Amino acid sequence: MQETKEAKKLVLSGIQPSGTLTLGNYLGALRNWTKMQDEYLCYYMLADLHTITVRQVPAELRQNCLKTAAIYLAAGLDPEKITLFLQSMVPAHSQLAWVLNCYAMMGELNRMTQFKDKSARHADNINGGLYTYPVLMAADILLYQADYVPVGKDQKQHVELARDIANRFNNTYSETFRIPEPIISTNTASIRSLSDPTKKMSKSESGDGTIFVLDNKDTILRKVRKAVTDSDGEIRRGEGKHGINNLMNIYSAATGKTDGEIESEFAGKGYGDFKLAVGEAIADLLGGIQQEYERYMADKAYLNRVLIEGAERASYAANKTLSKVYRKVGFYDPHK
Ligand code: TYM
């Protein structure tokens, strides 16, 4: 882990390709990733191993992997600058996850709020993978010696667990893993559901609370028109004004306007006007991505090439850490 002064800091993050990405995934994660690609050495993966903790239709999962890769590129990630790869194509993730399982405590895993939420939602399928999911995520991060992990707020606890596991391993043996830090943007850390702003916007929500990155303009306008607000009638941030606060966060992220600018723009106007403007701003923001997306989807050979080259680069980096770990825990290697 020698670090020269000019060495770029390393960034790793991922999104589960379990369906079409949401506006929450885009604003909470993907958009921030694109801003980091010039300054840092970035590894961005499609966390397909994580998706099977919940039942997937195999043909859909395959298609969603390709679609998500196209969305990554359409959002502005440049495979010449970053390493874009599929987690399942780099076996070291599963291999390190096993080792780290032996350094993660049941008590720690029991405290993971996402496990509690997901097991309540999928009560008929509380499998071991759902439980050890954060350990696989720790392996994703630690394999690359990541300095920073840009995520939404809901993933912060998992990054903290990765830090704890890394520290435990380093203290048991010797310095092996770099200790990663989560990077969480302020106003877009948790985009809320439009139909229930006390909950986060999520891929799995059925109904009109979630805007998908590939939704067309009419759909976006309709969903925002139906968004739950309050009876106060004023466009301003306020305690308990979850719906309006959320729409202000989205509008601000889409237009770059500050709260003050938004409040004066809509002074004396009603929620209908505001919702129309929010819907238009989202449609503008996503419209460009959608066009690019179609272009990438029409060139499957190119997408395949990006994924194959990405997996080769990722494997090279990941295997370096994995062999160090294997040696430290005491696995015998007859080649050496
Ligand atoms: P996933 O697929 O649920 O979400 C991907 C990213 O999007 C963020 N996000 C949101 N941000 C703001 N508002 C929302 N409503 C919203 N919904 C989702 C998430 O915080 C996340 O950053 N376990 C991870 C994937 C993963 C990973 C990793 C991430 C696997 N390995 C290693 C970082 C590093 C997950 O399920 O994210």
CSV table of C-alpha atoms and ligand atoms in Angstrom, one decimal:
chain,number,residue,atom,x,y,z
A,1,MET,CA,0.0,0.0,0.0
A,2,GLN,CA,2.8,2.4,-0.8
A,3,GLU,CA,1.3,5.7,-2.0
A,4,THR,CA,3.2,8.2,-4.0
A,5,LYS,CA,2.3,11.8,-3.6
A,6,GLU,CA,0.9,12.1,-7.1
A,7,ALA,CA,-1.1,8.8,-7.0
A,8,LYS,CA,-4.7,9.4,-7.7
A,9,LYS,CA,-7.2,8.5,-5.0
A,10,LEU,CA,-9.3,5.4,-5.8
A,11,VAL,CA,-13.1,5.4,-6.0
A,12,LEU,CA,-15.4,2.3,-6.2
A,13,SER,CA,-19.1,2.1,-6.3
A,14,GLY,CA,-21.9,0.0,-7.8
A,15,ILE,CA,-25.6,-0.2,-8.5
A,16,GLN,CA,-27.7,-3.4,-8.6
A,17,PRO,CA,-28.9,-4.0,-12.2
A,18,SER,CA,-32.1,-5.5,-10.8
A,19,GLY,CA,-34.4,-3.3,-12.9
A,20,THR,CA,-34.4,0.1,-14.6
A,21,LEU,CA,-32.4,2.7,-12.6
A,22,THR,CA,-34.4,5.3,-10.8
A,23,LEU,CA,-34.1,9.1,-10.5
A,24,GLY,CA,-32.8,8.3,-6.9
A,25,ASN,CA,-30.0,6.1,-8.3
A,26,TYR,CA,-29.1,8.8,-10.8
A,27,LEU,CA,-29.1,11.7,-8.4
A,28,GLY,CA,-27.9,9.9,-5.3
A,29,ALA,CA,-25.1,8.0,-7.1
A,30,LEU,CA,-24.5,7.9,-10.8
A,31,ARG,CA,-24.4,11.6,-11.4
A,32,ASN,CA,-21.8,12.0,-8.7
A,33,TRP,CA,-19.7,9.2,-10.2
A,34,THR,CA,-19.5,11.1,-13.5
A,35,LYS,CA,-18.2,14.2,-11.6
A,36,MET,CA,-15.4,12.1,-10.1
A,37,GLN,CA,-14.1,10.4,-13.2
A,38,ASP,CA,-11.5,13.1,-14.2
A,39,GLU,CA,-10.0,13.5,-10.8
A,40,TYR,CA,-9.9,9.9,-9.4
A,41,LEU,CA,-9.1,6.4,-10.5
A,42,CYS,CA,-12.7,5.0,-10.7
A,43,TYR,CA,-14.0,1.5,-10.7
A,44,TYR,CA,-17.8,1.4,-11.3
A,45,MET,CA,-19.5,-2.0,-11.3
A,46,LEU,CA,-22.8,-3.5,-11.9
A,47,ALA,CA,-23.6,-5.4,-8.7
A,48,ASP,CA,-25.2,-8.4,-10.3
A,49,LEU,CA,-24.1,-10.9,-7.6
A,50,HIS,CA,-26.1,-8.8,-5.1
A,51,THR,CA,-29.3,-8.9,-7.2
A,52,ILE,CA,-29.9,-12.7,-6.6
A,53,THR,CA,-30.5,-12.1,-2.9
A,54,VAL,CA,-34.0,-11.4,-4.2
A,55,ARG,CA,-35.5,-13.7,-6.9
A,56,GLN,CA,-34.8,-12.5,-10.5
A,57,VAL,CA,-36.1,-13.7,-13.8
A,58,PRO,CA,-32.8,-14.9,-15.4
A,59,ALA,CA,-33.5,-13.5,-18.9
A,60,GLU,CA,-34.6,-10.2,-17.5
A,61,LEU,CA,-31.5,-10.0,-15.3
A,62,ARG,CA,-29.2,-10.6,-18.3
A,63,GLN,CA,-31.1,-7.9,-20.2
A,64,ASN,CA,-31.0,-5.5,-17.2
A,65,CYS,CA,-27.2,-5.9,-17.0
A,66,LEU,CA,-26.8,-4.7,-20.6
A,67,LYS,CA,-29.3,-1.9,-20.1
A,68,THR,CA,-27.6,-0.7,-16.9
A,69,ALA,CA,-24.3,-0.7,-18.6
A,70,ALA,CA,-25.8,1.5,-21.4
A,71,ILE,CA,-27.3,3.8,-18.8
A,72,TYR,CA,-23.9,4.2,-17.1
A,73,LEU,CA,-22.4,5.3,-20.4
A,74,ALA,CA,-25.4,7.4,-21.4
A,75,ALA,CA,-25.1,9.3,-18.1
A,76,GLY,CA,-21.6,10.3,-19.1
A,77,LEU,CA,-19.2,7.7,-17.7
A,78,ASP,CA,-16.3,7.3,-20.1
A,79,PRO,CA,-14.8,3.8,-20.3
A,80,GLU,CA,-11.5,5.3,-21.5
A,81,LYS,CA,-11.2,7.0,-18.1
A,82,ILE,CA,-12.9,4.5,-15.7
A,83,THR,CA,-13.1,0.8,-15.3
A,84,LEU,CA,-16.7,-0.3,-15.9
A,85,PHE,CA,-17.4,-4.0,-15.1
A,86,LEU,CA,-19.8,-6.7,-14.1
A,87,GLN,CA,-19.2,-8.0,-10.6
A,88,SER,CA,-19.9,-11.6,-11.6
A,89,MET,CA,-17.1,-11.5,-14.2
A,90,VAL,CA,-14.5,-10.9,-11.5
A,91,PRO,CA,-14.4,-14.1,-9.3
A,92,ALA,CA,-12.3,-12.4,-6.7
A,93,HIS,CA,-15.4,-10.7,-5.3
A,94,SER,CA,-17.0,-14.0,-4.3
A,95,GLN,CA,-13.6,-15.3,-3.1
A,96,LEU,CA,-12.8,-12.4,-0.8
A,97,ALA,CA,-16.4,-12.3,0.4
A,98,TRP,CA,-16.0,-15.8,1.8
A,99,VAL,CA,-12.9,-14.9,3.7
A,100,LEU,CA,-14.5,-11.7,5.0
A,101,ASN,CA,-17.5,-13.6,6.2
A,102,CYS,CA,-15.2,-15.2,8.7
A,103,TYR,CA,-14.2,-11.7,9.9
A,104,ALA,CA,-17.8,-10.2,10.1
A,105,MET,CA,-19.7,-10.8,13.3
A,106,MET,CA,-23.3,-11.9,13.6
A,107,GLY,CA,-24.0,-9.0,15.9
A,108,GLU,CA,-22.8,-6.6,13.2
A,109,LEU,CA,-24.9,-8.2,10.5
A,110,ASN,CA,-27.9,-8.3,12.8
A,111,ARG,CA,-27.8,-4.5,13.0
A,112,MET,CA,-28.0,-3.8,9.3
A,113,THR,CA,-31.2,-1.9,8.7
A,114,GLN,CA,-31.4,-2.8,5.1
A,115,PHE,CA,-31.4,-6.5,6.0
A,116,LYS,CA,-34.3,-5.9,8.4
A,117,ASP,CA,-36.3,-3.9,5.8
A,118,LYS,CA,-35.6,-6.5,3.0
A,119,SER,CA,-36.5,-9.4,5.2
A,120,ALA,CA,-39.8,-7.8,6.1
A,121,ARG,CA,-40.5,-7.2,2.4
A,122,HIS,CA,-39.5,-10.7,1.2
A,123,ALA,CA,-40.6,-12.7,4.2
A,124,ASP,CA,-41.0,-15.8,2.1
A,125,ASN,CA,-37.3,-15.7,1.0
A,126,ILE,CA,-35.0,-14.6,3.9
A,127,ASN,CA,-32.0,-16.4,2.5
A,128,GLY,CA,-28.4,-16.4,3.7
A,129,GLY,CA,-27.3,-14.2,0.9
A,130,LEU,CA,-29.6,-11.4,2.1
A,131,TYR,CA,-28.0,-11.6,5.5
A,132,THR,CA,-24.3,-11.6,4.3
A,133,TYR,CA,-25.0,-9.2,1.5
A,134,PRO,CA,-23.0,-6.4,3.3
A,135,VAL,CA,-20.0,-8.6,3.5
A,136,LEU,CA,-20.0,-9.1,-0.3
A,137,MET,CA,-20.2,-5.3,-0.5
A,138,ALA,CA,-17.2,-5.0,1.8
A,139,ALA,CA,-15.3,-7.3,-0.5
A,140,ASP,CA,-16.2,-5.1,-3.5
A,141,ILE,CA,-14.8,-2.1,-1.8
A,142,LEU,CA,-11.8,-3.6,-0.1
A,143,LEU,CA,-10.5,-5.6,-3.1
A,144,TYR,CA,-9.7,-2.3,-5.0
A,145,GLN,CA,-8.2,-0.5,-2.0
A,146,ALA,CA,-10.8,2.2,-2.4
A,147,ASP,CA,-10.4,5.5,-0.7
A,148,TYR,CA,-13.9,6.8,-1.5
A,149,VAL,CA,-17.2,5.2,-2.0
A,150,PRO,CA,-19.9,7.6,-3.4
A,151,VAL,CA,-23.3,6.3,-2.4
A,152,GLY,CA,-26.7,7.4,-1.2
A,153,LYS,CA,-27.5,7.6,2.5
A,154,ASP,CA,-29.1,4.1,2.6
A,155,GLN,CA,-25.7,2.6,1.9
A,156,LYS,CA,-23.7,4.5,4.5
A,157,GLN,CA,-24.1,1.8,7.2
A,158,HIS,CA,-22.7,-0.8,4.8
A,159,VAL,CA,-19.7,1.2,4.0
A,160,GLU,CA,-19.1,1.6,7.8
A,161,LEU,CA,-19.3,-2.1,8.2
A,162,ALA,CA,-16.6,-2.4,5.4
A,163,ARG,CA,-14.4,-0.1,7.5
A,164,ASP,CA,-14.9,-2.2,10.6
A,165,ILE,CA,-14.1,-5.4,8.8
A,166,ALA,CA,-11.0,-3.9,7.2
A,167,ASN,CA,-9.8,-2.6,10.6
A,168,ARG,CA,-10.4,-6.0,12.2
A,169,PHE,CA,-8.4,-7.8,9.5
A,170,ASN,CA,-5.6,-5.2,9.5
A,171,ASN,CA,-5.3,-5.5,13.3
A,172,THR,CA,-5.3,-9.3,13.2
A,173,TYR,CA,-2.6,-9.6,10.5
A,174,SER,CA,-0.9,-6.5,9.3
A,175,GLU,CA,-1.9,-3.5,7.1
A,176,THR,CA,-3.8,-5.2,4.2
A,177,PHE,CA,-6.8,-3.0,3.3
A,178,ARG,CA,-7.1,0.7,2.9
A,179,ILE,CA,-9.9,2.1,5.1
A,180,PRO,CA,-12.6,3.5,2.8
A,181,GLU,CA,-14.8,6.6,3.3
A,182,PRO,CA,-18.3,7.1,2.1
A,183,ILE,CA,-19.0,10.2,0.0
A,184,ILE,CA,-22.6,11.3,0.3
A,185,SER,CA,-24.0,14.3,-1.4
A,186,THR,CA,-26.2,16.6,0.7
A,187,ASN,CA,-29.5,17.3,-1.0
A,188,THR,CA,-29.7,14.2,-3.1
A,189,ALA,CA,-28.5,11.7,-0.5
A,190,SER,CA,-32.1,10.3,-0.2
A,191,ILE,CA,-34.6,11.1,-2.9
A,192,ARG,CA,-38.0,10.2,-1.5
A,193,SER,CA,-40.9,8.3,-3.1
A,194,LEU,CA,-43.4,10.8,-4.7
A,195,SER,CA,-46.4,8.8,-3.4
A,196,ASP,CA,-45.0,8.4,0.1
A,197,PRO,CA,-42.2,10.9,0.8
A,198,THR,CA,-41.5,9.3,4.2
A,199,LYS,CA,-39.9,6.4,2.2
A,200,LYS,CA,-37.0,6.4,-0.2
A,201,MET,CA,-37.6,6.2,-3.9
A,202,SER,CA,-36.9,2.6,-4.8
A,203,LYS,CA,-36.8,0.4,-7.9
A,204,SER,CA,-39.1,-2.1,-6.3
A,205,GLU,CA,-42.0,0.2,-5.6
A,206,SER,CA,-45.0,-0.4,-7.7
A,207,GLY,CA,-47.2,2.6,-8.4
A,208,ASP,CA,-46.3,6.1,-9.3
A,209,GLY,CA,-43.9,7.0,-6.5
A,210,THR,CA,-40.8,6.2,-8.5
A,211,ILE,CA,-39.4,7.9,-11.6
A,212,PHE,CA,-37.3,5.7,-13.7
A,213,VAL,CA,-34.4,7.1,-15.7
A,214,LEU,CA,-36.1,5.8,-18.9
A,215,ASP,CA,-39.6,7.2,-18.2
A,216,ASN,CA,-40.9,9.3,-21.1
A,217,LYS,CA,-41.9,12.9,-20.6
A,218,ASP,CA,-45.6,12.3,-20.3
A,219,THR,CA,-45.1,9.6,-17.6
A,220,ILE,CA,-42.7,11.9,-15.7
A,221,LEU,CA,-45.2,14.8,-15.8
A,222,ARG,CA,-48.1,12.5,-14.7
A,223,LYS,CA,-46.1,11.1,-11.8
A,224,VAL,CA,-45.0,14.5,-10.5
A,225,ARG,CA,-48.5,15.9,-10.9
A,226,LYS,CA,-49.7,13.1,-8.5
A,227,ALA,CA,-46.9,13.6,-6.0
A,228,VAL,CA,-48.1,13.9,-2.4
A,229,THR,CA,-47.6,17.3,-0.9
A,230,ASP,CA,-49.3,19.1,2.0
A,231,SER,CA,-52.1,21.6,2.7
A,232,ASP,CA,-49.8,24.5,3.5
A,233,GLY,CA,-49.8,25.6,-0.1
A,234,GLU,CA,-46.4,27.4,0.0
A,235,ILE,CA,-43.3,26.4,-1.9
A,236,ARG,CA,-40.7,26.6,0.8
A,237,ARG,CA,-38.7,24.1,2.8
A,238,GLY,CA,-40.3,23.2,6.1
A,239,GLU,CA,-40.4,20.6,8.9
A,240,GLY,CA,-42.9,17.9,8.1
A,241,LYS,CA,-43.2,19.2,4.5
A,242,HIS,CA,-41.6,16.0,3.2
A,243,GLY,CA,-43.2,16.1,-0.2
A,244,ILE,CA,-42.3,19.7,-1.0
A,245,ASN,CA,-38.8,19.3,0.5
A,246,ASN,CA,-38.3,16.3,-1.8
A,247,LEU,CA,-39.5,18.1,-4.9
A,248,MET,CA,-37.3,21.1,-4.0
A,249,ASN,CA,-34.3,18.8,-3.7
A,250,ILE,CA,-35.1,17.3,-7.1
A,251,TYR,CA,-35.7,20.6,-8.7
A,252,SER,CA,-32.6,22.1,-7.3
A,253,ALA,CA,-30.5,19.1,-8.4
A,254,ALA,CA,-32.0,19.3,-11.9
A,255,THR,CA,-31.6,23.0,-12.4
A,256,GLY,CA,-28.8,24.1,-10.1
A,257,LYS,CA,-31.1,26.6,-8.4
A,258,THR,CA,-30.8,27.3,-4.7
A,259,ASP,CA,-33.6,27.2,-2.2
A,260,GLY,CA,-33.9,31.0,-2.2
A,261,GLU,CA,-34.1,31.1,-6.0
A,262,ILE,CA,-36.8,28.4,-6.0
A,263,GLU,CA,-38.8,30.2,-3.3
A,264,SER,CA,-38.8,33.5,-5.2
A,265,GLU,CA,-39.5,31.9,-8.5
A,266,PHE,CA,-42.7,30.3,-7.1
A,267,ALA,CA,-43.7,33.1,-4.6
A,268,GLY,CA,-47.5,33.5,-4.9
A,269,LYS,CA,-47.8,30.5,-7.2
A,270,GLY,CA,-49.5,27.1,-6.4
A,271,TYR,CA,-48.3,23.5,-6.1
A,272,GLY,CA,-49.6,22.9,-9.7
A,273,ASP,CA,-47.2,25.4,-11.2
A,274,PHE,CA,-44.3,24.1,-9.2
A,275,LYS,CA,-45.0,20.4,-10.0
A,276,LEU,CA,-45.2,21.3,-13.7
A,277,ALA,CA,-41.8,23.0,-13.5
A,278,VAL,CA,-40.3,20.1,-11.6
A,279,GLY,CA,-41.7,17.6,-14.1
A,280,GLU,CA,-40.3,19.6,-17.0
A,281,ALA,CA,-36.9,19.9,-15.3
A,282,ILE,CA,-36.7,16.1,-14.7
A,283,ALA,CA,-37.7,15.4,-18.3
A,284,ASP,CA,-35.0,17.7,-19.6
A,285,LEU,CA,-32.4,16.2,-17.3
A,286,LEU,CA,-33.3,12.6,-18.3
A,287,GLY,CA,-34.1,13.4,-22.0
A,288,GLY,CA,-30.4,13.7,-23.0
A,289,ILE,CA,-29.5,10.4,-21.2
A,290,GLN,CA,-32.4,8.6,-22.9
A,291,GLN,CA,-31.2,9.6,-26.4
A,292,GLU,CA,-27.7,8.4,-25.6
A,293,TYR,CA,-29.0,5.3,-24.1
A,294,GLU,CA,-30.8,4.3,-27.3
A,295,ARG,CA,-27.5,4.9,-29.2
A,296,TYR,CA,-25.6,2.5,-26.9
A,297,MET,CA,-28.3,-0.1,-26.9
A,298,ALA,CA,-28.1,-0.3,-30.6
A,299,ASP,CA,-24.4,-1.3,-30.4
A,300,LYS,CA,-24.3,-4.4,-28.3
A,301,ALA,CA,-20.9,-5.3,-29.6
A,302,TYR,CA,-19.5,-2.1,-28.2
A,303,LEU,CA,-21.1,-2.7,-24.8
A,304,ASN,CA,-19.8,-6.2,-24.7
A,305,ARG,CA,-16.3,-5.0,-25.5
A,306,VAL,CA,-16.5,-2.4,-22.7
A,307,LEU,CA,-17.6,-5.1,-20.2
A,308,ILE,CA,-14.9,-7.6,-21.2
A,309,GLU,CA,-12.1,-5.0,-21.1
A,310,GLY,CA,-13.4,-3.6,-17.8
A,311,ALA,CA,-13.5,-7.1,-16.2
A,312,GLU,CA,-9.9,-7.7,-17.3
A,313,ARG,CA,-8.7,-4.5,-15.7
A,314,ALA,CA,-10.7,-5.0,-12.6
A,315,SER,CA,-9.5,-8.7,-12.2
A,316,TYR,CA,-5.9,-7.6,-12.4
A,317,ALA,CA,-6.4,-5.1,-9.5
A,318,ALA,CA,-8.7,-7.4,-7.5
A,319,ASN,CA,-6.4,-10.4,-7.7
A,320,LYS,CA,-3.5,-8.5,-6.3
A,321,THR,CA,-5.4,-7.9,-3.1
A,322,LEU,CA,-6.9,-11.4,-3.0
A,323,SER,CA,-3.5,-13.1,-3.2
A,324,LYS,CA,-2.2,-10.9,-0.4
A,325,VAL,CA,-5.2,-11.9,1.7
A,326,TYR,CA,-4.8,-15.6,0.9
A,327,ARG,CA,-1.2,-15.4,2.0
A,328,LYS,CA,-2.0,-13.5,5.2
A,329,VAL,CA,-4.7,-15.9,6.4
A,330,GLY,CA,-2.3,-18.9,5.7
A,331,PHE,CA,-3.5,-20.6,2.5
A,332,TYR,CA,-0.7,-22.7,1.0
A,333,ASP,CA,0.4,-21.8,-2.5
A,334,PRO,CA,2.5,-24.5,-4.2
A,335,HIS,CA,3.6,-22.1,-6.9
A,336,LYS,CA,5.6,-20.1,-4.4
B,1,TYM,P1,-28.6,0.1,-5.0
B,1,TYM,O1,-28.6,-0.6,-6.2
B,1,TYM,O2,-29.8,-0.1,-4.1
B,1,TYM,O3,-28.5,1.7,-5.2
B,1,TYM,C1,-27.4,2.2,-6.0
B,1,TYM,C2,-27.0,3.5,-5.5
B,1,TYM,O4,-28.1,4.5,-5.6
B,1,TYM,C3,-28.3,5.0,-4.3
B,1,TYM,N1,-29.8,5.2,-4.1
B,1,TYM,C4,-30.3,6.4,-3.8
B,1,TYM,N2,-29.8,7.6,-3.6
B,1,TYM,C5,-30.6,8.6,-3.3
B,1,TYM,N3,-32.0,8.5,-3.2
B,1,TYM,C6,-32.5,7.3,-3.4
B,1,TYM,N4,-33.9,7.1,-3.4
B,1,TYM,C7,-31.7,6.2,-3.7
B,1,TYM,N5,-31.9,4.9,-4.0
B,1,TYM,C8,-30.7,4.3,-4.3
B,1,TYM,C9,-27.8,4.0,-3.3
B,1,TYM,O5,-27.5,4.6,-2.1
B,1,TYM,C10,-26.6,3.5,-4.0
B,1,TYM,O6,-25.5,4.4,-3.9
B,1,TYM,N6,-25.5,-2.6,-2.2
B,1,TYM,C11,-25.6,-1.5,-3.1
B,1,TYM,C12,-24.8,-1.8,-4.4
B,1,TYM,C13,-23.4,-2.1,-4.1
B,1,TYM,C14,-22.3,-1.2,-3.8
B,1,TYM,C15,-21.2,-2.0,-3.7
B,1,TYM,C16,-22.3,0.2,-3.6
B,1,TYM,C17,-22.8,-3.3,-4.2
B,1,TYM,N7,-21.5,-3.3,-3.9
B,1,TYM,C18,-19.9,-1.4,-3.3
B,1,TYM,C19,-21.0,0.8,-3.3
B,1,TYM,C20,-19.9,0.0,-3.1
B,1,TYM,C21,-27.0,-1.3,-3.5
B,1,TYM,O7,-27.8,-2.2,-3.4
B,1,TYM,O8,-27.3,-0.1,-4.1
